[in-house]
Amino acid sequence: MTAAHAVSPNLALDEAVNRRHAAGQPLIHLGFGESRLPLPDFLAERLLAGARRTAYGPVAGAEDSRAAAAGYFTRRGLLTEAEQIVLAPGSKPLLLALMAAVDGAVVLSQPCWVTYAPQARLFGRPVLEVPIPAGCGGVPDPDLLPGALRAFRAAGGRPRMLLLTLPDNPTGTHAPPDVVRRLCEIAEAEDLLIVSDEIYRDILHDPADPYASPAEFAPERTVVTSGLSKSLALGGWRIGFARFPATAEGRALRSTVLGLASEIWSTLAGPMQEVACLALAEPPEVTAHLRASTRLHGAVADAVHRIVTQAGAVCRPPTGGFYVYPDFEPVRDVLAAKGITGSAALQEHLIDRLGVAVLGGEHLGDDPGALRFRAATSMLYGADDAERWAALRSPSPLTLPHIAETLESLRAAFTRLTS
Amino acid sequence: MTAAHAVSPNLALDEAVNRRHAAGQPLIHLGFGESRLPLPDFLAERLLAGARRTAYGPVAGAEDSRAAAAGYFTRRGLLTEAEQIVLAPGSKPLLLALMAAVDGAVVLSQPCWVTYAPQARLFGRPVLEVPIPAGCGGVPDPDLLPGALRAFRAAGGRPRMLLLTLPDNPTGTHAPPDVVRRLCEIAEAEDLLIVSDEIYRDILHDPADPYASPAEFAPERTVVTSGLSKSLALGGWRIGFARFPATAEGRALRSTVLGLASEIWSTLAGPMQEVACLALAEPPEVTAHLRASTRLHGAVADAVHRIVTQAGAVCRPPTGGFYVYPDFEPVRDVLAAKGITGSAALQEHLIDRLGVAVLGGEHLGDDPGALRFRAATSMLYGADDAERWAALRSPSPLTLPHIAETLESLRAAFTRLTS
């Protein structure tokens, strides 16, 4: 009765995790890209204040919420009007609507977030995957992209959208401004729409680290998507937003996305729009909470990076978000002796033998034969809100007993893996 | 850059409404299917209690929310387990995912809700529209359906889904059990999945009126969708849910829908799942509020039905929801003399000349030459929460000055239309 449709790769991992839990076996869960941070009271209070928003309201979101999002972008150097904004229940449906709206193939980084390719396939959009450069993830290697596009076009392909992730899931890194500029020049030459997924934008570990959105270099052809799921750890509240170019083409694309939105999700829930009004206005309580969260994300990601590299992996140093993406190629022989010759076996060995849940690289579009996986480091902050508040408030969270012990267990697991 | 995609017909109406507002002209807005009722405190309090649900959680919704939805169906004679339920941000994305999941054509009633056909087209599903019977809307006429299916198949069509709306938008009526049973028999004979949109199920004007879901007659092939947008006037909170058959095929379809959900919307926002826990458990405060709301919806829909029929229209007496769908065919000559020969002209004349906003039948898939429109009567309860609470609490809301006056203006407008 139903068309075949694969379930998300996360589900298989979840099942393995649940099996271990059911068996009472210990587990260090690095498999799920969720920011496990506690909820500040000011967000709960604002949610309640938004309860009165029971009407459907405009598909794009109310004027005040869109104005707040416009202010958010304007403070980041992208002058923005409320009319350029669309809010949605997460950035996921916005990305989906963009895939539906733009006829043609989608250019993705390899590896990239699990959801982009299935979304594209849902509307019959072909996908061109281009490997990431050595220095960072979230973008196709600008040295490879022109050739890949040439070959794709020669084979009859029609690329229309270039999807970038800044900072990136799964690598936890972000492309430096000169790489972003080169990609924008290629997009210009190839007439590609750029969709820049910047949902980790506010988790840049070092605020002094140079960061540029493609919307700075190619404003007329860049749509930026973002949301509060990662920065404010509100994944379960489903608050996303997008910024469209302030051009006739940008307005037309936004209008198409709104038409699709009216048939897919109607609008972002009113109380969540109220929360967006607060969060995107960035009053001091919000910025202080973001700063503390980012400091914690950076410290723990760094610690896990040290653990995997000391165990023999090569790994890009994390610069944003809460991931590391190690490559155990240097110890391939050691792993092969244990029967591990690809990312599926590596994922399975880590969870079943060593009690560490990670997501194998092949689920992220990477070469199944590569010894790479994504570790989400944001699950290590504590088992309950008290531990997580302590982690958030500590000037040196790695020294807190509950974090130090987990990291020590993780170190032991990876030492066993490669010895 | 973008594929052509029509915007929702409501938008054009909204613009005309906004023009009148901007010009300071009076307007009776019957154009929008929103239940304008005030928010009871118990719902706001439960929303706040749900604030702690910040994690993504299961795609289908948490166990407690799904159990509440299962209880809701079980109390309505459909024994249901939590494993049969999927929650979503509104029933709209659930209907969309079902369209994506089921390969083949969709059979719709003519007229029907504006969104079904565009959703089907989004995934390239052909649509077969079959006129509704004389007695009720929301279902294809069972006398016409077999022939329509035969002709459709003969032309190479492959019908797979039969979409019913019980009670119905736009007609404000519901098919009686014997009609539903006949349709289930046809679906059985033709091997069609039934999707029963029952979002108005709890707004049955007369609780003693016989009502049957197709899930009673064809449990193995019926998916029921519903939500809190209409019954509890929570359109802006986006809370929907679906019940799948407790069969291997039902489980497979649910699994496909969950795979799609994980790529389209992730999950229903956690605080909204908490609200669903309360609302779908139906404690006394909820049932009392539903009873008062339904009494008001029924009284006002009846009053508008009297007004349009006294003005010369034929119109099915409303039995559920908050709509009437009059047909001014008996006064075609009178309207033709005013240049009104179809539903677009009728809609335009009503808003521009008489200050009454309605949605012309052609936007609902009806014959553009017919003199039919949908009037949503749920916007007449008051201009603010005080008036709406008074309407809800009154044993005879039609006698309240603010409602009586609006109805009198409406009567005057329709008298002018047809005289």
PDB file of C-alpha atoms in Angstrom, chain A residues 64-173:
ATOM      1  CA  ASP A  64       6.840  41.140  15.937  1.00  0.00           C
ATOM      2  CA  SER A  65       8.506  37.722  15.657  1.00  0.00           C
ATOM      3  CA  ARG A  66       9.727  38.460  12.151  1.00  0.00           C
ATOM      4  CA  ALA A  67      11.019  41.851  13.261  1.00  0.00           C
ATOM      5  CA  ALA A  68      12.969  40.136  16.051  1.00  0.00           C
ATOM      6  CA  ALA A  69      14.516  37.734  13.537  1.00  0.00           C
ATOM      7  CA  ALA A  70      15.359  40.656  11.252  1.00  0.00           C
ATOM      8  CA  GLY A  71      17.114  42.345  14.166  1.00  0.00           C
ATOM      9  CA  TYR A  72      19.033  39.149  14.875  1.00  0.00           C
ATOM     10  CA  PHE A  73      20.457  39.096  11.345  1.00  0.00           C
ATOM     11  CA  THR A  74      21.037  42.838  11.238  1.00  0.00           C
ATOM     12  CA  ARG A  75      23.187  42.630  14.396  1.00  0.00           C
ATOM     13  CA  ARG A  76      25.273  40.014  12.532  1.00  0.00           C
ATOM     14  CA  GLY A  77      26.027  42.383   9.690  1.00  0.00           C
ATOM     15  CA  LEU A  78      23.166  41.369   7.403  1.00  0.00           C
ATOM     16  CA  LEU A  79      20.774  44.294   7.156  1.00  0.00           C
ATOM     17  CA  THR A  80      17.356  42.644   7.195  1.00  0.00           C
ATOM     18  CA  GLU A  81      13.693  43.679   7.109  1.00  0.00           C
ATOM     19  CA  ALA A  82      10.873  41.682   8.714  1.00  0.00           C
ATOM     20  CA  GLU A  83       9.497  41.090   5.200  1.00  0.00           C
ATOM     21  CA  GLN A  84      12.518  38.901   4.430  1.00  0.00           C
ATOM     22  CA  ILE A  85      11.766  36.457   7.273  1.00  0.00           C
ATOM     23  CA  VAL A  86       9.754  33.239   7.471  1.00  0.00           C
ATOM     24  CA  LEU A  87       9.342  31.434  10.794  1.00  0.00           C
ATOM     25  CA  ALA A  88       8.569  27.717  10.950  1.00  0.00           C
ATOM     26  CA  PRO A  89       8.385  24.763  13.363  1.00  0.00           C
ATOM     27  CA  GLY A  90      12.117  24.174  13.103  1.00  0.00           C
ATOM     28  CA  SER A  91      14.532  24.930  10.288  1.00  0.00           C
ATOM     29  CA  LYS A  92      13.920  21.406   8.945  1.00  0.00           C
ATOM     30  CA  PRO A  93      10.576  22.231   7.261  1.00  0.00           C
ATOM     31  CA  LEU A  94      12.125  25.431   5.866  1.00  0.00           C
ATOM     32  CA  LEU A  95      14.912  23.411   4.246  1.00  0.00           C
ATOM     33  CA  LEU A  96      12.292  20.989   2.960  1.00  0.00           C
ATOM     34  CA  ALA A  97      10.206  23.779   1.432  1.00  0.00           C
ATOM     35  CA  LEU A  98      13.309  25.214  -0.242  1.00  0.00           C
ATOM     36  CA  MET A  99      14.047  21.805  -1.776  1.00  0.00           C
ATOM     37  CA  ALA A 100      10.444  21.682  -3.013  1.00  0.00           C
ATOM     38  CA  ALA A 101      10.586  25.236  -4.342  1.00  0.00           C
ATOM     39  CA  VAL A 102      13.815  25.079  -6.301  1.00  0.00           C
ATOM     40  CA  ASP A 103      13.620  22.839  -9.317  1.00  0.00           C
ATOM     41  CA  GLY A 104      16.950  21.147 -10.031  1.00  0.00           C
ATOM     42  CA  ALA A 105      19.726  19.248  -8.324  1.00  0.00           C
ATOM     43  CA  VAL A 106      21.091  19.988  -4.860  1.00  0.00           C
ATOM     44  CA  VAL A 107      24.844  20.173  -4.235  1.00  0.00           C
ATOM     45  CA  LEU A 108      25.760  18.754  -0.821  1.00  0.00           C
ATOM     46  CA  SER A 109      28.956  18.351   1.147  1.00  0.00           C
ATOM     47  CA  GLN A 110      30.196  14.842   1.794  1.00  0.00           C
ATOM     48  CA  PRO A 111      29.694  14.124   4.681  1.00  0.00           C
ATOM     49  CA  CYS A 112      26.742  16.252   5.697  1.00  0.00           C
ATOM     50  CA  TRP A 113      23.658  16.241   7.940  1.00  0.00           C
ATOM     51  CA  VAL A 114      21.545  13.100   7.503  1.00  0.00           C
ATOM     52  CA  THR A 115      18.386  14.916   6.465  1.00  0.00           C
ATOM     53  CA  TYR A 116      19.420  16.997   3.416  1.00  0.00           C
ATOM     54  CA  ALA A 117      19.593  14.151   0.880  1.00  0.00           C
ATOM     55  CA  PRO A 118      16.312  12.446   1.895  1.00  0.00           C
ATOM     56  CA  GLN A 119      14.546  15.812   1.754  1.00  0.00           C
ATOM     57  CA  ALA A 120      15.858  16.392  -1.762  1.00  0.00           C
ATOM     58  CA  ARG A 121      14.808  12.902  -2.857  1.00  0.00           C
ATOM     59  CA  LEU A 122      11.294  13.494  -1.521  1.00  0.00           C
ATOM     60  CA  PHE A 123      10.773  15.954  -4.374  1.00  0.00           C
ATOM     61  CA  GLY A 124      12.774  14.039  -6.929  1.00  0.00           C
ATOM     62  CA  ARG A 125      15.718  16.452  -6.744  1.00  0.00           C
ATOM     63  CA  PRO A 126      18.987  14.759  -7.724  1.00  0.00           C
ATOM     64  CA  VAL A 127      21.897  15.185  -5.335  1.00  0.00           C
ATOM     65  CA  LEU A 128      25.522  15.924  -6.170  1.00  0.00           C
ATOM     66  CA  GLU A 129      27.838  15.135  -3.258  1.00  0.00           C
ATOM     67  CA  VAL A 130      31.244  16.793  -3.207  1.00  0.00           C
ATOM     68  CA  PRO A 131      33.884  15.930  -0.569  1.00  0.00           C
ATOM     69  CA  ILE A 132      34.727  18.524   2.060  1.00  0.00           C
ATOM     70  CA  PRO A 133      38.191  20.125   2.137  1.00  0.00           C
ATOM     71  CA  ALA A 134      40.892  18.985   4.552  1.00  0.00           C
ATOM     72  CA  GLY A 135      40.545  21.994   6.797  1.00  0.00           C
ATOM     73  CA  CYS A 136      36.828  22.166   7.527  1.00  0.00           C
ATOM     74  CA  GLY A 137      33.452  20.561   6.940  1.00  0.00           C
ATOM     75  CA  GLY A 138      30.036  21.860   5.931  1.00  0.00           C
ATOM     76  CA  VAL A 139      31.150  22.943   2.458  1.00  0.00           C
ATOM     77  CA  PRO A 140      32.241  21.216  -0.744  1.00  0.00           C
ATOM     78  CA  ASP A 141      35.965  21.595  -1.349  1.00  0.00           C
ATOM     79  CA  PRO A 142      36.217  24.701  -3.558  1.00  0.00           C
ATOM     80  CA  ASP A 143      39.084  23.036  -5.433  1.00  0.00           C
ATOM     81  CA  LEU A 144      36.803  20.142  -6.379  1.00  0.00           C
ATOM     82  CA  LEU A 145      33.465  21.898  -6.824  1.00  0.00           C
ATOM     83  CA  PRO A 146      33.925  23.427 -10.320  1.00  0.00           C
ATOM     84  CA  GLY A 147      35.098  20.122 -11.775  1.00  0.00           C
ATOM     85  CA  ALA A 148      32.312  18.206 -10.055  1.00  0.00           C
ATOM     86  CA  LEU A 149      29.730  20.628 -11.443  1.00  0.00           C
ATOM     87  CA  ARG A 150      31.248  20.394 -14.918  1.00  0.00           C
ATOM     88  CA  ALA A 151      31.087  16.587 -14.887  1.00  0.00           C
ATOM     89  CA  PHE A 152      27.561  16.671 -13.439  1.00  0.00           C
ATOM     90  CA  ARG A 153      26.345  19.046 -16.154  1.00  0.00           C
ATOM     91  CA  ALA A 154      28.116  17.019 -18.831  1.00  0.00           C
ATOM     92  CA  ALA A 155      26.110  13.999 -17.673  1.00  0.00           C
ATOM     93  CA  GLY A 156      22.866  15.965 -18.105  1.00  0.00           C
ATOM     94  CA  GLY A 157      22.569  17.143 -14.498  1.00  0.00           C
ATOM     95  CA  ARG A 158      21.078  20.539 -13.705  1.00  0.00           C
ATOM     96  CA  PRO A 159      22.481  21.846 -10.393  1.00  0.00           C
ATOM     97  CA  ARG A 160      20.436  24.697  -8.848  1.00  0.00           C
ATOM     98  CA  MET A 161      21.091  24.778  -5.116  1.00  0.00           C
ATOM     99  CA  LEU A 162      24.313  24.762  -3.105  1.00  0.00           C
ATOM    100  CA  LEU A 163      23.717  23.792   0.509  1.00  0.00           C
ATOM    101  CA  LEU A 164      26.296  24.906   3.071  1.00  0.00           C
ATOM    102  CA  THR A 165      26.364  24.281   6.833  1.00  0.00           C
ATOM    103  CA  LEU A 166      28.145  26.905   8.926  1.00  0.00           C
ATOM    104  CA  PRO A 167      29.281  25.732  11.459  1.00  0.00           C
ATOM    105  CA  ASP A 168      28.888  22.166  10.451  1.00  0.00           C
ATOM    106  CA  ASN A 169      27.163  19.024  11.571  1.00  0.00           C
ATOM    107  CA  PRO A 170      28.922  16.468  11.531  1.00  0.00           C
ATOM    108  CA  THR A 171      32.455  17.904  11.676  1.00  0.00           C
ATOM    109  CA  GLY A 172      31.961  20.616  14.303  1.00  0.00           C
ATOM    110  CA  THR A 173      34.007  23.015  12.200  1.00  0.00           C
TER     111      THR A 173
END
